[in-house]
PDB file of C-alpha atoms and ligand atoms in Angstrom:
ATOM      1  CA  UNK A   1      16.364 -21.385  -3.432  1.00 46.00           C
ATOM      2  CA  UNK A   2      14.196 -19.639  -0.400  1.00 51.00           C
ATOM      3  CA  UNK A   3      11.352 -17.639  -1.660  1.00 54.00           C
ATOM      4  CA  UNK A   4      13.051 -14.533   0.064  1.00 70.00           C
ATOM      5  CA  UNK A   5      15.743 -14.806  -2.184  1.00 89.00           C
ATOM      6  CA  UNK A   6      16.518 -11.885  -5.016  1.00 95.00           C
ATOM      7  CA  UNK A   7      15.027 -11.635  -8.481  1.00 96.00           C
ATOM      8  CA  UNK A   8      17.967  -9.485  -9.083  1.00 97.00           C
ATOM      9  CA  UNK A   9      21.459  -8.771  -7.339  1.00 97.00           C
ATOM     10  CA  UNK A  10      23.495  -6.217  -8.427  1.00 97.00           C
ATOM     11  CA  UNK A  11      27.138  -5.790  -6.997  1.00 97.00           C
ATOM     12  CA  UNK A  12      29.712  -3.724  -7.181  1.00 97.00           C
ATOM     13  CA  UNK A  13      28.685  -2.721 -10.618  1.00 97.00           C
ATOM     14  CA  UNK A  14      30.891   0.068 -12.332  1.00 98.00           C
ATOM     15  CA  UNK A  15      30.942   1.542 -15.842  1.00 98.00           C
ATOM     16  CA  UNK A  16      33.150   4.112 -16.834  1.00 98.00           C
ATOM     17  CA  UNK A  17      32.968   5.981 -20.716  1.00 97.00           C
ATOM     18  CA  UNK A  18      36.508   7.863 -20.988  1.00 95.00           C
ATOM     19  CA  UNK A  19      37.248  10.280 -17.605  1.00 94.00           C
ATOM     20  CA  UNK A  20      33.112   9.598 -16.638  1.00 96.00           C
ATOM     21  CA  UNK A  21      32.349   7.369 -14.393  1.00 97.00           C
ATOM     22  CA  UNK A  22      28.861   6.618 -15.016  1.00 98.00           C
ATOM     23  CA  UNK A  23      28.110   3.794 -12.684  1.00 98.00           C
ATOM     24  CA  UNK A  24      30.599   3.841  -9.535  1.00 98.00           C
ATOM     25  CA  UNK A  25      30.280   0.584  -7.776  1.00 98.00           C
ATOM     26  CA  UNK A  26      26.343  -0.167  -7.680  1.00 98.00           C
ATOM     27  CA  UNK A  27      25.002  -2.873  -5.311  1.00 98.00           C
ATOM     28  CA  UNK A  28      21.582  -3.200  -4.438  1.00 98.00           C
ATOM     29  CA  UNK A  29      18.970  -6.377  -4.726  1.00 97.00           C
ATOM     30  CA  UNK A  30      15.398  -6.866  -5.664  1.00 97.00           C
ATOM     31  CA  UNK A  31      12.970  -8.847  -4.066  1.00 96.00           C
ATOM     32  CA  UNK A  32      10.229 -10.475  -5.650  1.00 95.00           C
ATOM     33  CA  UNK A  33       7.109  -9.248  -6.548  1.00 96.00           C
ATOM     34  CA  UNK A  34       8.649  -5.582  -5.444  1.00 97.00           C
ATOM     35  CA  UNK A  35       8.609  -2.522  -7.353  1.00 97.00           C
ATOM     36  CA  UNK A  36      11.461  -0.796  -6.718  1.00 98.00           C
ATOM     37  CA  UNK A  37      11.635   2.487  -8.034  1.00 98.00           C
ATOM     38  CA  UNK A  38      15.431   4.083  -9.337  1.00 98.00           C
ATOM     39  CA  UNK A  39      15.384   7.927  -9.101  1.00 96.00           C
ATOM     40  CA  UNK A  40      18.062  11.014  -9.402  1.00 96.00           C
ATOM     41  CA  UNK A  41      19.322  13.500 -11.879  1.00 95.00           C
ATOM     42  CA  UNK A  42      19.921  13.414 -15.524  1.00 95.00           C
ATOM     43  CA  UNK A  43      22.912  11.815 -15.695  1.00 96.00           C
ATOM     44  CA  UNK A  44      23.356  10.532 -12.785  1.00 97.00           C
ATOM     45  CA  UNK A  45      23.619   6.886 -14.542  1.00 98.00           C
ATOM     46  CA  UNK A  46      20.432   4.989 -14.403  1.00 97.00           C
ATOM     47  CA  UNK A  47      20.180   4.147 -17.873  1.00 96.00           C
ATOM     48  CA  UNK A  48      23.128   3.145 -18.041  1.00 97.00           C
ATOM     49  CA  UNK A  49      22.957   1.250 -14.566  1.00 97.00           C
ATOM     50  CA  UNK A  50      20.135  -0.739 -16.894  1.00 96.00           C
ATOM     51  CA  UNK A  51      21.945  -1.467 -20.342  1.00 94.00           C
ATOM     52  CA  UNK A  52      24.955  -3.049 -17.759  1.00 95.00           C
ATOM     53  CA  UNK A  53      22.614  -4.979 -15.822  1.00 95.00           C
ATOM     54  CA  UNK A  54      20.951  -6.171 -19.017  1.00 91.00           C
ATOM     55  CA  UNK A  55      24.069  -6.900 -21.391  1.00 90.00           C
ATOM     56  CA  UNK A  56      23.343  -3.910 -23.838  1.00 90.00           C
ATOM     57  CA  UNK A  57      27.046  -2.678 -22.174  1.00 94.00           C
ATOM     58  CA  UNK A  58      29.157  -4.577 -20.649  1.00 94.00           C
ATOM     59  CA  UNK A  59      30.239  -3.080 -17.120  1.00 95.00           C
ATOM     60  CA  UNK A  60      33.679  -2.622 -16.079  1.00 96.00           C
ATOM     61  CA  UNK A  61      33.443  -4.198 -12.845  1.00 96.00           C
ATOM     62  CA  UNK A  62      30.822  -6.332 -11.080  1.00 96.00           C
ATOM     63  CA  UNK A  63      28.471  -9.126 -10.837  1.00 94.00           C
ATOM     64  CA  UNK A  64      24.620  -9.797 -11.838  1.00 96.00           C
ATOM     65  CA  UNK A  65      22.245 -12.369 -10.593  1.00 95.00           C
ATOM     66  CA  UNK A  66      18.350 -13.100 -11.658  1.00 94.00           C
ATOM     67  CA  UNK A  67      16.968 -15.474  -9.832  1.00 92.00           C
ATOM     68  CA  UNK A  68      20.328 -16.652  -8.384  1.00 92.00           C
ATOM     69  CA  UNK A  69      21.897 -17.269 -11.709  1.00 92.00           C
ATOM     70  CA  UNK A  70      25.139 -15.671 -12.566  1.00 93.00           C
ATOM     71  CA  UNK A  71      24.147 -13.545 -15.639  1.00 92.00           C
ATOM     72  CA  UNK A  72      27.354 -10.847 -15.670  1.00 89.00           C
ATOM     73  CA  UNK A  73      28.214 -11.248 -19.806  1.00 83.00           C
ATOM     74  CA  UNK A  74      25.277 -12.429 -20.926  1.00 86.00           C
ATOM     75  CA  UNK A  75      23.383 -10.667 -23.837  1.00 84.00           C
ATOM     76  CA  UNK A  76      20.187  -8.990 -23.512  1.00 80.00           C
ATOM     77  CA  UNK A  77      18.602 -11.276 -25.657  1.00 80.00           C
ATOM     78  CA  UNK A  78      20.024 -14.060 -23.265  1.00 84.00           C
ATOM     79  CA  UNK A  79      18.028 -11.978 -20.518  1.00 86.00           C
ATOM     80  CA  UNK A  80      15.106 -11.994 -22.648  1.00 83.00           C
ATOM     81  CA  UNK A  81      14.925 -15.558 -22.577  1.00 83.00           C
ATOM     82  CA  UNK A  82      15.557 -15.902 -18.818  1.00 86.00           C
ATOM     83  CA  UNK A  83      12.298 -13.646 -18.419  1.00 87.00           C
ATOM     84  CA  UNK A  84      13.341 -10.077 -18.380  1.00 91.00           C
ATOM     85  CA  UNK A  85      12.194  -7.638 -20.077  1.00 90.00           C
ATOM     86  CA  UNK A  86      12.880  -3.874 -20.111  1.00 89.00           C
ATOM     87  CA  UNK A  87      11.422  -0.881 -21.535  1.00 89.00           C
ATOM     88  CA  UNK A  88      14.459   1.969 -23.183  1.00 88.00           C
ATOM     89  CA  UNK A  89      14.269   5.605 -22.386  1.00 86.00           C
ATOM     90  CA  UNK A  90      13.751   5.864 -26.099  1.00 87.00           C
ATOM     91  CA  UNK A  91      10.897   4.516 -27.689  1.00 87.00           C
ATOM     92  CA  UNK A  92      11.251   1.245 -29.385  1.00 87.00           C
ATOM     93  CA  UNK A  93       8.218   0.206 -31.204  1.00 92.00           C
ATOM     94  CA  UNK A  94       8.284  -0.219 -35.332  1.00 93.00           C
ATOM     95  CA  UNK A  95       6.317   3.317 -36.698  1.00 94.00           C
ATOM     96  CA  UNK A  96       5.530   1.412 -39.308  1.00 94.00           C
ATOM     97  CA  UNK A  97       3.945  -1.958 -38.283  1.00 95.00           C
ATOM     98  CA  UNK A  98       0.722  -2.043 -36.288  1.00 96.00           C
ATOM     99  CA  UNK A  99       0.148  -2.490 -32.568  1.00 96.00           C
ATOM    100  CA  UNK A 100      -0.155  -5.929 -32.625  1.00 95.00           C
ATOM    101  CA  UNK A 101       2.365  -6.453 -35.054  1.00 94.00           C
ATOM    102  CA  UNK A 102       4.911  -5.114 -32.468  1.00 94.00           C
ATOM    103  CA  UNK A 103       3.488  -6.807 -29.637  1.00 94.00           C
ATOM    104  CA  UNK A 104       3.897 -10.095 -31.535  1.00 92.00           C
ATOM    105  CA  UNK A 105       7.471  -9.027 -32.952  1.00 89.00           C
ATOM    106  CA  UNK A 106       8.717  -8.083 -28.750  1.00 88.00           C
ATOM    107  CA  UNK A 107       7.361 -11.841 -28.114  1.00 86.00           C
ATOM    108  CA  UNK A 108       9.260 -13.876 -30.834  1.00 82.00           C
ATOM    109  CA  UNK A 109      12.126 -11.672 -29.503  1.00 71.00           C
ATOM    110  CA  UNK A 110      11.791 -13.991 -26.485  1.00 62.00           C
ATOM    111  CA  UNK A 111      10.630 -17.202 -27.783  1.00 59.00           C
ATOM    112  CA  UNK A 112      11.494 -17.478 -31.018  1.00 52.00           C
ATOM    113  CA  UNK A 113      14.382 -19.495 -32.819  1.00 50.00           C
ATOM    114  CA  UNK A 114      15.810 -18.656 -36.331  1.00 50.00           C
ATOM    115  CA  UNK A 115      14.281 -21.594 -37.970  1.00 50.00           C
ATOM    116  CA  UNK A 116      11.022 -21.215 -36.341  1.00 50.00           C
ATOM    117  CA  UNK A 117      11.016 -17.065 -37.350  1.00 50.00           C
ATOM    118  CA  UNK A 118      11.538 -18.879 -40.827  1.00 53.00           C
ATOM    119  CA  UNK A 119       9.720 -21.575 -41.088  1.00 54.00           C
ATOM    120  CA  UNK A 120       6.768 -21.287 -38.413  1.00 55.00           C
ATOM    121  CA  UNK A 121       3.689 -19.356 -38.173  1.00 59.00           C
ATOM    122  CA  UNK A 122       3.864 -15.904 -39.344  1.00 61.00           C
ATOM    123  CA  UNK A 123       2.798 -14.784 -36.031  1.00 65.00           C
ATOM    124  CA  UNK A 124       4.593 -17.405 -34.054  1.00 65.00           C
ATOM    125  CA  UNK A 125       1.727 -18.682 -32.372  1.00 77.00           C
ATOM    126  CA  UNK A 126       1.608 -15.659 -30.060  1.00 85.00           C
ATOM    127  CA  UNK A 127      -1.380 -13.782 -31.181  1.00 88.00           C
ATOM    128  CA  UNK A 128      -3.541 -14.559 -28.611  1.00 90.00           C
ATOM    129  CA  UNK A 129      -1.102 -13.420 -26.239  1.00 90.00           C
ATOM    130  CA  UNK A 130      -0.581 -10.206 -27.663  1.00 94.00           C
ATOM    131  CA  UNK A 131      -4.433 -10.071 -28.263  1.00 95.00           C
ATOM    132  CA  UNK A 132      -4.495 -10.249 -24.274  1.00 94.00           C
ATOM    133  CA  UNK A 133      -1.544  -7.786 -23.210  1.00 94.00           C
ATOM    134  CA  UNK A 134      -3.249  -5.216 -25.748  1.00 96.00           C
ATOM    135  CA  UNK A 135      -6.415  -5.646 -23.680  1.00 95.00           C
ATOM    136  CA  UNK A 136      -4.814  -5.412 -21.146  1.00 95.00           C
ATOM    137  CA  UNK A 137      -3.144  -2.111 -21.676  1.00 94.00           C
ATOM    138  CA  UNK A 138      -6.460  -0.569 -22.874  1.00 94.00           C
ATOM    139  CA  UNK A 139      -4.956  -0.328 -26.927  1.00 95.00           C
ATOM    140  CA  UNK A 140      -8.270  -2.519 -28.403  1.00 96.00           C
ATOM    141  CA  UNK A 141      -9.123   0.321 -30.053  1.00 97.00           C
ATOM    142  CA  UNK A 142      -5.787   0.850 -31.536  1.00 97.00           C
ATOM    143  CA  UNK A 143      -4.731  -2.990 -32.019  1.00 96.00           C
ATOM    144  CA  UNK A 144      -4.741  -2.502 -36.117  1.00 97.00           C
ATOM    145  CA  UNK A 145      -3.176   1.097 -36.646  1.00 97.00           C
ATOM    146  CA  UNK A 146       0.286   1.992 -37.407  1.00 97.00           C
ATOM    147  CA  UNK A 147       1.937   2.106 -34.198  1.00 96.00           C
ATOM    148  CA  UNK A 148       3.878   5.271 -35.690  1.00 96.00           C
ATOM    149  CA  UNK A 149       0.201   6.755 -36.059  1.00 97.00           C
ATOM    150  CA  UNK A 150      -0.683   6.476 -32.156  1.00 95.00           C
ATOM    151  CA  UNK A 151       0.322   9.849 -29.745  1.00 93.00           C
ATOM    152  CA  UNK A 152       3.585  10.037 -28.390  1.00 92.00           C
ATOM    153  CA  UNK A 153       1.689   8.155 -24.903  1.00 91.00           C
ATOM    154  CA  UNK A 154      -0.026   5.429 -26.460  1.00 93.00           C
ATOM    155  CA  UNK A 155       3.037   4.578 -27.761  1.00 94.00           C
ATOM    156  CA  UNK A 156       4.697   4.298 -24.421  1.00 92.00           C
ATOM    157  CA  UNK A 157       2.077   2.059 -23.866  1.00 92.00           C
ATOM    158  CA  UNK A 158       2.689  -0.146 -26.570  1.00 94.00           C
ATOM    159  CA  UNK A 159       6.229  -0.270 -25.333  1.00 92.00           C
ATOM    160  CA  UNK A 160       5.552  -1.383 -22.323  1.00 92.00           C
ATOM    161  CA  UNK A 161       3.094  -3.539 -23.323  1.00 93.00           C
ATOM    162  CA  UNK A 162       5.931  -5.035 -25.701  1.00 92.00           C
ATOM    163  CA  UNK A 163       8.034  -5.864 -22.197  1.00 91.00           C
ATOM    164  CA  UNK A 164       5.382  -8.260 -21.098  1.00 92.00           C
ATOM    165  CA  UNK A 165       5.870 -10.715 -23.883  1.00 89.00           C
ATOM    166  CA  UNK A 166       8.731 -11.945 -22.409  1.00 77.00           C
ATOM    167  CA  UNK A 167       6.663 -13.820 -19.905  1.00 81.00           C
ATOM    168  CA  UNK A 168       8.800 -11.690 -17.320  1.00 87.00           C
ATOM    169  CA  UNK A 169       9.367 -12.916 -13.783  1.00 91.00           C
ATOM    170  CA  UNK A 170      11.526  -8.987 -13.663  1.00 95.00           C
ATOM    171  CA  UNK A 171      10.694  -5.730 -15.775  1.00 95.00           C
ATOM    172  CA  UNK A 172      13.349  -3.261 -16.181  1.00 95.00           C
ATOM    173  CA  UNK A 173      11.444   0.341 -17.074  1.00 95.00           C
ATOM    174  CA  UNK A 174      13.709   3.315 -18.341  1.00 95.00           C
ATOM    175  CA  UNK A 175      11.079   6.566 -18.114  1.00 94.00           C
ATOM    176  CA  UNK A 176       7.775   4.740 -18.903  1.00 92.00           C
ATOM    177  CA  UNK A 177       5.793   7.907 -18.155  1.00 89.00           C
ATOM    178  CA  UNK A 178       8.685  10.408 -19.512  1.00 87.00           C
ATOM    179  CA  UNK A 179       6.956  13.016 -21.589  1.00 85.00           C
ATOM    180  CA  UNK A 180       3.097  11.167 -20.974  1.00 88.00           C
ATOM    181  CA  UNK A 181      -0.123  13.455 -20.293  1.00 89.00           C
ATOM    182  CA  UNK A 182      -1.411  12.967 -16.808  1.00 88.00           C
ATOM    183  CA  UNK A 183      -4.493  10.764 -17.594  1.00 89.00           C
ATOM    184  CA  UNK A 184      -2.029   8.685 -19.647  1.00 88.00           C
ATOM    185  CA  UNK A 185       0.450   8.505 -16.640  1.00 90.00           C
ATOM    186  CA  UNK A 186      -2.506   7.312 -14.060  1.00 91.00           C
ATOM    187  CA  UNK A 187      -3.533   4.589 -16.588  1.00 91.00           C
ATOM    188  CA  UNK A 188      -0.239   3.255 -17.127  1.00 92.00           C
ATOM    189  CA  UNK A 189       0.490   3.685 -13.089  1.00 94.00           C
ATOM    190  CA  UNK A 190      -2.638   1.686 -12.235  1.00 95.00           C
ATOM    191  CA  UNK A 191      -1.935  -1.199 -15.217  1.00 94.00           C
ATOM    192  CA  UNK A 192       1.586  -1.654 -14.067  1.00 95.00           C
ATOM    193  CA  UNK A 193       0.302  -2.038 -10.178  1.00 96.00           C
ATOM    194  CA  UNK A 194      -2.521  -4.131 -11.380  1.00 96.00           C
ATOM    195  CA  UNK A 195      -0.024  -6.667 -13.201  1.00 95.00           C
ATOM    196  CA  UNK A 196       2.268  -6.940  -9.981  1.00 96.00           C
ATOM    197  CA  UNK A 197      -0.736  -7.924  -7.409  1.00 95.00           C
ATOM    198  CA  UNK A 198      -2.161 -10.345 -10.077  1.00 94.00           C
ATOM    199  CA  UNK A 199       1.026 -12.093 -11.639  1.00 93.00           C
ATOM    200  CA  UNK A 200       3.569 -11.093  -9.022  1.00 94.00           C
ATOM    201  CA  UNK A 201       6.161  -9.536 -11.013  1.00 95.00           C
ATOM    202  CA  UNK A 202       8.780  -7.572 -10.204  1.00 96.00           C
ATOM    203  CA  UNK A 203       9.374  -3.594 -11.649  1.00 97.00           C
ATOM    204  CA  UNK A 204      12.511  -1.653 -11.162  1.00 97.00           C
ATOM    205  CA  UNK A 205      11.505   1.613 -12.677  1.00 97.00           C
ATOM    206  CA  UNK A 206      13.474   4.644 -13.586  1.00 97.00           C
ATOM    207  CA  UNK A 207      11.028   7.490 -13.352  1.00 94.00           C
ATOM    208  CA  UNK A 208      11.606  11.202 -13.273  1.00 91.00           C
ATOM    209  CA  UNK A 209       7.662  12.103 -12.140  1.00 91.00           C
ATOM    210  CA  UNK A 210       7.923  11.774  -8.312  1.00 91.00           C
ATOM    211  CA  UNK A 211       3.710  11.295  -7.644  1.00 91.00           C
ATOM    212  CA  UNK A 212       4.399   8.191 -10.152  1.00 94.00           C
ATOM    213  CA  UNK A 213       7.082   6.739  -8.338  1.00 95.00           C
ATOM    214  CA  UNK A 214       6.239   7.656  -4.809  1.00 94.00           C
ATOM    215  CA  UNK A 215       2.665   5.880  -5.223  1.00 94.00           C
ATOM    216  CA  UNK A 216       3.999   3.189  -7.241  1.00 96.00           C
ATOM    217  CA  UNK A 217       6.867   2.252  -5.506  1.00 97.00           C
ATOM    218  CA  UNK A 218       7.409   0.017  -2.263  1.00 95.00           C
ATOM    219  CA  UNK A 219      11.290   1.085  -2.300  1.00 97.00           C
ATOM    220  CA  UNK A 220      13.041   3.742  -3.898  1.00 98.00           C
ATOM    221  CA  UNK A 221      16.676   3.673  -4.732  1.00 98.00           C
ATOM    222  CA  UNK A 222      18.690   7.257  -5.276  1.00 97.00           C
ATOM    223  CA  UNK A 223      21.556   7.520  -7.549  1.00 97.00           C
ATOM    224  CA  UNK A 224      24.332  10.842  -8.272  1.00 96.00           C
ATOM    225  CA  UNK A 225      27.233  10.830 -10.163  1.00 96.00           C
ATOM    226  CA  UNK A 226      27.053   6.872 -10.259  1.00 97.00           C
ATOM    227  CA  UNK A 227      26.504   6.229  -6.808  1.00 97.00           C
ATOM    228  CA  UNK A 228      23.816   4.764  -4.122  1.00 98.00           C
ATOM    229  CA  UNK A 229      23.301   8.028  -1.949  1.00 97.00           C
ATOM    230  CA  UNK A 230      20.286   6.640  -0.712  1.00 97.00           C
ATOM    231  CA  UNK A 231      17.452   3.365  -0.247  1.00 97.00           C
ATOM    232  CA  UNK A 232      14.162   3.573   1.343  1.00 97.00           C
ATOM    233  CA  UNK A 233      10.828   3.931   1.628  1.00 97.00           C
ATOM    234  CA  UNK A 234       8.631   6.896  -0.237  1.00 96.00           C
ATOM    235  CA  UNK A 235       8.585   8.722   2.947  1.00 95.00           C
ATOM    236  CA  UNK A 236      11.969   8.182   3.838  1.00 95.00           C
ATOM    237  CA  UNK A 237      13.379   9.043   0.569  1.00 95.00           C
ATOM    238  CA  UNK A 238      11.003  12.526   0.391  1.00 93.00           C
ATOM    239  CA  UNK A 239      12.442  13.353   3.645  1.00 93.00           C
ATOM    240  CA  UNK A 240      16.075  12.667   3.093  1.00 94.00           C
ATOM    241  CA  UNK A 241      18.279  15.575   3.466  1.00 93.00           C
ATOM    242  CA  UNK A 242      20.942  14.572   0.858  1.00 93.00           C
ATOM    243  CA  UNK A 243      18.419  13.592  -1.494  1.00 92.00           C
ATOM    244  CA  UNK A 244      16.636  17.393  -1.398  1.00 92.00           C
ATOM    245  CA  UNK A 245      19.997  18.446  -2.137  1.00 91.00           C
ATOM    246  CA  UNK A 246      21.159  16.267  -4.650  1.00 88.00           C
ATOM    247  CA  UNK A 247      17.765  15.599  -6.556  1.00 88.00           C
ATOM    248  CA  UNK A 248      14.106  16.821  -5.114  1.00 82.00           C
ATOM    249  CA  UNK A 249      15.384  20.161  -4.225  1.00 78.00           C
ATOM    250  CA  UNK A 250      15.798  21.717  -6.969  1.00 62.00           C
TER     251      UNK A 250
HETATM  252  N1  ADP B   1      27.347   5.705 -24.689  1.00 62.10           N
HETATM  253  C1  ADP B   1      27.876   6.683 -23.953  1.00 62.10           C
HETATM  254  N2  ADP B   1      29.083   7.218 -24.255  1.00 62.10           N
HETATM  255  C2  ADP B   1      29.615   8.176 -23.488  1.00 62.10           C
HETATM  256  N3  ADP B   1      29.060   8.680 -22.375  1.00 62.10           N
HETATM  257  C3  ADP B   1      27.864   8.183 -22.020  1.00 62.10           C
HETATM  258  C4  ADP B   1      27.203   7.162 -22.781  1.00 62.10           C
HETATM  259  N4  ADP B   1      26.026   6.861 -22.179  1.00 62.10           N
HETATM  260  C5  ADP B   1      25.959   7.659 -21.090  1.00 62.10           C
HETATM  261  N5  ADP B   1      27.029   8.462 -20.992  1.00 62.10           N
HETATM  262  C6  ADP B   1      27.317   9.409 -19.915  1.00 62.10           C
HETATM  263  O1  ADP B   1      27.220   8.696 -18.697  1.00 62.10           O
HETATM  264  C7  ADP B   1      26.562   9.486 -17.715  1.00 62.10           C
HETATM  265  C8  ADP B   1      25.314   8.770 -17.232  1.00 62.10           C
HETATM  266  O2  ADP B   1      24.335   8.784 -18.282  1.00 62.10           O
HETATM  267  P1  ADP B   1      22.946   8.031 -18.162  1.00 62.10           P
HETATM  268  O3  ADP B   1      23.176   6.660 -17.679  1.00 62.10           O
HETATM  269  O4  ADP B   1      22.241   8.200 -19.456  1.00 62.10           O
HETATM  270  O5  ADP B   1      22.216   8.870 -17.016  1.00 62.10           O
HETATM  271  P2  ADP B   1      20.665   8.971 -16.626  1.00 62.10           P
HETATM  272  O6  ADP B   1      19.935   7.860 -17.287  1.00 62.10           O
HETATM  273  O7  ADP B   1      20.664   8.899 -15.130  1.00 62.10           O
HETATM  274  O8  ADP B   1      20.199  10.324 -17.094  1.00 62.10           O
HETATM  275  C9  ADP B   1      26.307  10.849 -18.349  1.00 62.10           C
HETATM  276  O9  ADP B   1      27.388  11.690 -18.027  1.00 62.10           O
HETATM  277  C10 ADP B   1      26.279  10.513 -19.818  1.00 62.10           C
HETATM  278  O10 ADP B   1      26.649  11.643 -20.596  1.00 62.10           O
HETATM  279 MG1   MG B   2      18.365   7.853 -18.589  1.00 62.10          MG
END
């Protein structure tokens, strides 16, 4: 496999719930080390664009690839395992375990085995990493408290932060700076940019904040009523007729 070659391919993807078509034939790729952001309105189907590509639904029609491999079918904890991990709209972290109790819990997601969850380490041999992604995140401070006790943006953080114990060569992000104070949104802007130049990886990021995903984002993909209407650059995309009407103009 070239080096040019997708992290992820998408085609032809389509999802339909009763008379909705929620995703109407999707194709698009990623390349590596890109961060592509995924805008357009409520309900236009990018979480649900997501949950197909990463077997939380399973599409009506169409094809995924990461990394070349066929993974249309395949469960998300499948995904997981393949090194991809995703952040949901909602937030997913455990109220009532502590910050680096969840970290740990998101990484034995993707390494662990039954008998090892059973039988190994309590923490699965994965505190140091956790130790590291928390440091990384700038939650030190917060590694020992509920996670449930933390503001509603340091516990984005800690979900996000949870997505990088998968090792991930791709991160899928669904909102990671939805409701997230301003200082909050810069910090987790200039972590997730900081991670890409140093490790490479690759974002797709659903984000509703346009500063956040036009300084984030090398590409920017727009979606309504299911469908690519556009794919570009920032500047491209801010200037795009269709998309003032169907999305920034309103
Ligand atoms: N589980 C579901 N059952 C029925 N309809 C759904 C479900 N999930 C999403 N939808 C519908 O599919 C469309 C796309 O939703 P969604 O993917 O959440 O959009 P977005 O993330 O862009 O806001 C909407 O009309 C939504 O109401
Ligand atoms: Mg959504």
């Amino acid at each position: 496999m070239s080096a040019a070659s997708p992290v992820l391919s998408v085609r032809d993807l389509s999802k339909t719930f009763g008379a909705i078509k929620a995703v109407d034939g999707v194709s698009f790729d990623v390349r590596p080390g890109e961060i592509l952001g995924l805008i357009g309105p409520n309900g236009s189907g990018k979480s649900t664009l997501f949950n197909c590509i990463l077997g939380q639904l399973k599409p009506d029609t169409g094809h995924v690839e990461v990394n070349g491999r066929d993974v249309s079918g395949r469960r998300a904890c499948d995904l997981n395992k393949l090194g991809v991990g995703r952040t949901f709209q909602q937030l997913s972290v455990f109220p009532q375990m502590t910050v680096l109790d969840n970290i740990i819990v998101a990484g034995q997601e993707h390494r662990g085995t039954m008998l090892g969850r059973l039988f190994g380490a309590p923490d699965a041999g994965l505190a140091g990493e956790a130790d590291r992604m928390i440091d990384f995140f700038r939650l030190t401070h917060l590694r020992d408290q509920m996670a449930g006790s933390l503001s509603y943006g340091q516990q984005k953080l800690v979900d996000a932060a949870m997505a990088f114990m998968a090792g991930p060569s791709l991160v899928l992000l669904d909102e990671p700076a939805g409701g997230v104070n301003l200082t909050m949104l810069a910090g987790l802007k200039e972590r997730l940019s900081t991670y890409n130049r140093e490790h490479g990886t690759t974002f797709v990021v659903i984000e509703h904040n346009m500063e956040f995903v036009m300084s984030l984002c090398s590409r920017i993909i727009v979606l309504a009523e299911g469908r690519v209407i556009a794919e570009g650059g920032p500047e491209e995309i801010r200037s795009n007729q269709t998309v003032i009407d169907a999305y920034l103009g309103g």
